[in-house]
Amino acid sequence: MRLVTFCIPGAPAQAGVVTPEQRVFSLEPAGFADTLSVIRGGWTARAAIDAYLRQANPSASIALESAVLLAPVPKPPKVICVGLNYRDHAEESKMEIPSTPTIFSKFSSAITGPGAPVILPTNSEKPDYEAEFAVVIGKGGRHIPAAYWHRHVYGYMCLNDVSARDFQMATSQWLMGKTFDTFAPTGPWLTTADEIEDPHNLDISMTINGEVLQKSNTSNLIFGVPQLVEYLSSVFTLE
């Protein structure tokens, strides 16, 4: 399932599903006001959505190109990021492969949608970008064993980790350079985990003005999803 937050010009944002035919169905008739309620509803919500889509009239949908896509999860409870986590990037940069994940965060005010502008701050001279693979937690928890990671991951989406490098490197703490408003574009949709056969074999790239400036694969992750779920949940509640 491809889950979106969308709106029609002049109308409020709502949760929706993008079908293989590139149509968008609102989930309001199925009883879901936003994507967070869908995620928290787990498989019960998924069954309700599947039942709704089976009987929904196609005329109730709109063409994907007519929808304004917003951040799939507009206000996530936590945005936890892992730095220096691609082996090929570390080797190219001649950096030591970390033995422990480097963790930082972004505030939810940094989250924005796939077509929204990134507002570059006037007090920074070193903006930067990184295409990232985002993991969306469904069932929360603490002290989750790596072997059970799949019970807690709801799905995946793209994220642009925008940085202000001068702010980031001003101290040993990266937060100020990572969490300017609009510094985390996401989308265009959240793909549920059941549709991704192997999250550790996905191509990821960044193209700007037709030029490919970043290209890798999640097989190059130093710390994979199971390890990170276990490590992070040993310290705080994943949600």
Tab-separated table of C-alpha atoms in Angstrom, residues 115-205:
chain	number	residue	atom	x	y	z
A	115	GLY	CA	7.100	19.326	-3.642
A	116	ALA	CA	7.478	21.939	-0.947
A	117	PRO	CA	10.376	24.408	-1.130
A	118	VAL	CA	13.337	24.031	1.203
A	119	ILE	CA	13.839	27.383	2.896
A	120	LEU	CA	17.565	28.074	3.014
A	121	PRO	CA	18.453	30.131	6.100
A	122	THR	CA	20.072	33.507	5.509
A	123	ASN	CA	22.414	32.934	8.459
A	124	SER	CA	24.025	29.836	6.926
A	125	GLU	CA	26.456	29.727	4.024
A	126	LYS	CA	26.859	25.953	3.682
A	127	PRO	CA	23.591	24.184	2.859
A	128	ASP	CA	23.911	20.543	1.819
A	129	TYR	CA	21.686	17.586	0.920
A	130	GLU	CA	21.670	13.810	1.314
A	131	ALA	CA	19.160	11.316	-0.060
A	132	GLU	CA	18.150	8.988	2.737
A	133	PHE	CA	16.119	5.831	3.335
A	134	ALA	CA	13.516	6.483	6.047
A	135	VAL	CA	12.036	3.725	8.193
A	136	VAL	CA	8.585	4.375	9.675
A	137	ILE	CA	7.785	2.666	12.959
A	138	GLY	CA	4.337	1.152	13.378
A	139	LYS	CA	4.080	-0.772	16.636
A	140	GLY	CA	6.162	1.068	19.226
A	141	GLY	CA	8.236	-0.482	21.951
A	142	ARG	CA	11.328	-0.654	24.131
A	143	HIS	CA	14.075	-3.269	24.206
A	144	ILE	CA	13.088	-4.812	20.878
A	145	PRO	CA	15.340	-7.742	19.854
A	146	ALA	CA	16.849	-7.422	16.390
A	147	ALA	CA	15.147	-10.687	15.401
A	148	TYR	CA	11.728	-9.045	15.889
A	149	TRP	CA	12.407	-5.814	14.001
A	150	HIS	CA	9.844	-6.624	11.291
A	151	ARG	CA	7.035	-6.633	13.875
A	152	HIS	CA	7.651	-2.931	14.517
A	153	VAL	CA	8.388	-1.468	11.077
A	154	TYR	CA	5.315	-0.158	9.279
A	155	GLY	CA	6.964	0.964	6.060
A	156	TYR	CA	9.539	3.052	4.250
A	157	MET	CA	9.827	6.351	2.432
A	158	CYS	CA	12.363	8.752	0.953
A	159	LEU	CA	13.813	11.619	2.987
A	160	ASN	CA	16.148	14.438	2.021
A	161	ASP	CA	18.481	15.104	4.952
A	162	VAL	CA	19.173	18.792	4.372
A	163	SER	CA	21.947	20.289	6.502
A	164	ALA	CA	23.541	23.616	7.282
A	165	ARG	CA	27.109	22.352	7.523
A	166	ASP	CA	28.492	25.471	9.193
A	167	PHE	CA	25.953	25.168	12.018
A	168	GLN	CA	26.398	21.400	12.151
A	169	MET	CA	30.164	21.538	12.568
A	170	ALA	CA	30.250	24.519	14.930
A	171	THR	CA	30.115	22.139	17.921
A	172	SER	CA	30.268	18.395	18.526
A	173	GLN	CA	26.451	18.290	18.531
A	174	TRP	CA	24.875	18.230	15.053
A	175	LEU	CA	21.316	19.214	15.982
A	176	MET	CA	21.437	22.927	15.118
A	177	GLY	CA	22.694	22.212	11.622
A	178	LYS	CA	20.131	19.509	10.944
A	179	THR	CA	16.780	20.786	12.104
A	180	PHE	CA	16.070	24.120	10.457
A	181	ASP	CA	12.435	24.325	9.381
A	182	THR	CA	11.851	22.444	6.066
A	183	PHE	CA	15.161	20.545	6.363
A	184	ALA	CA	13.508	17.116	6.021
A	185	PRO	CA	11.455	16.781	2.820
A	186	THR	CA	9.728	13.379	2.716
A	187	GLY	CA	7.610	11.393	0.305
A	188	PRO	CA	6.044	11.246	-2.131
A	189	TRP	CA	4.421	8.401	-0.188
A	190	LEU	CA	4.979	5.824	2.504
A	191	THR	CA	5.266	2.296	1.101
A	192	THR	CA	4.128	-0.362	3.553
A	193	ALA	CA	6.651	-3.003	4.553
A	194	ASP	CA	4.741	-5.865	2.920
A	195	GLU	CA	5.487	-4.375	-0.510
A	196	ILE	CA	9.268	-4.210	0.010
A	197	GLU	CA	10.835	-7.641	-0.386
A	198	ASP	CA	14.238	-6.615	0.969
A	199	PRO	CA	14.771	-3.177	2.537
A	200	HIS	CA	18.501	-3.848	2.475
A	201	ASN	CA	18.656	-3.927	-1.327
A	202	LEU	CA	17.141	-0.643	-2.492
A	203	ASP	CA	18.793	1.853	-4.822
A	204	ILE	CA	18.983	5.402	-3.517
A	205	SER	CA	20.102	8.462	-5.456
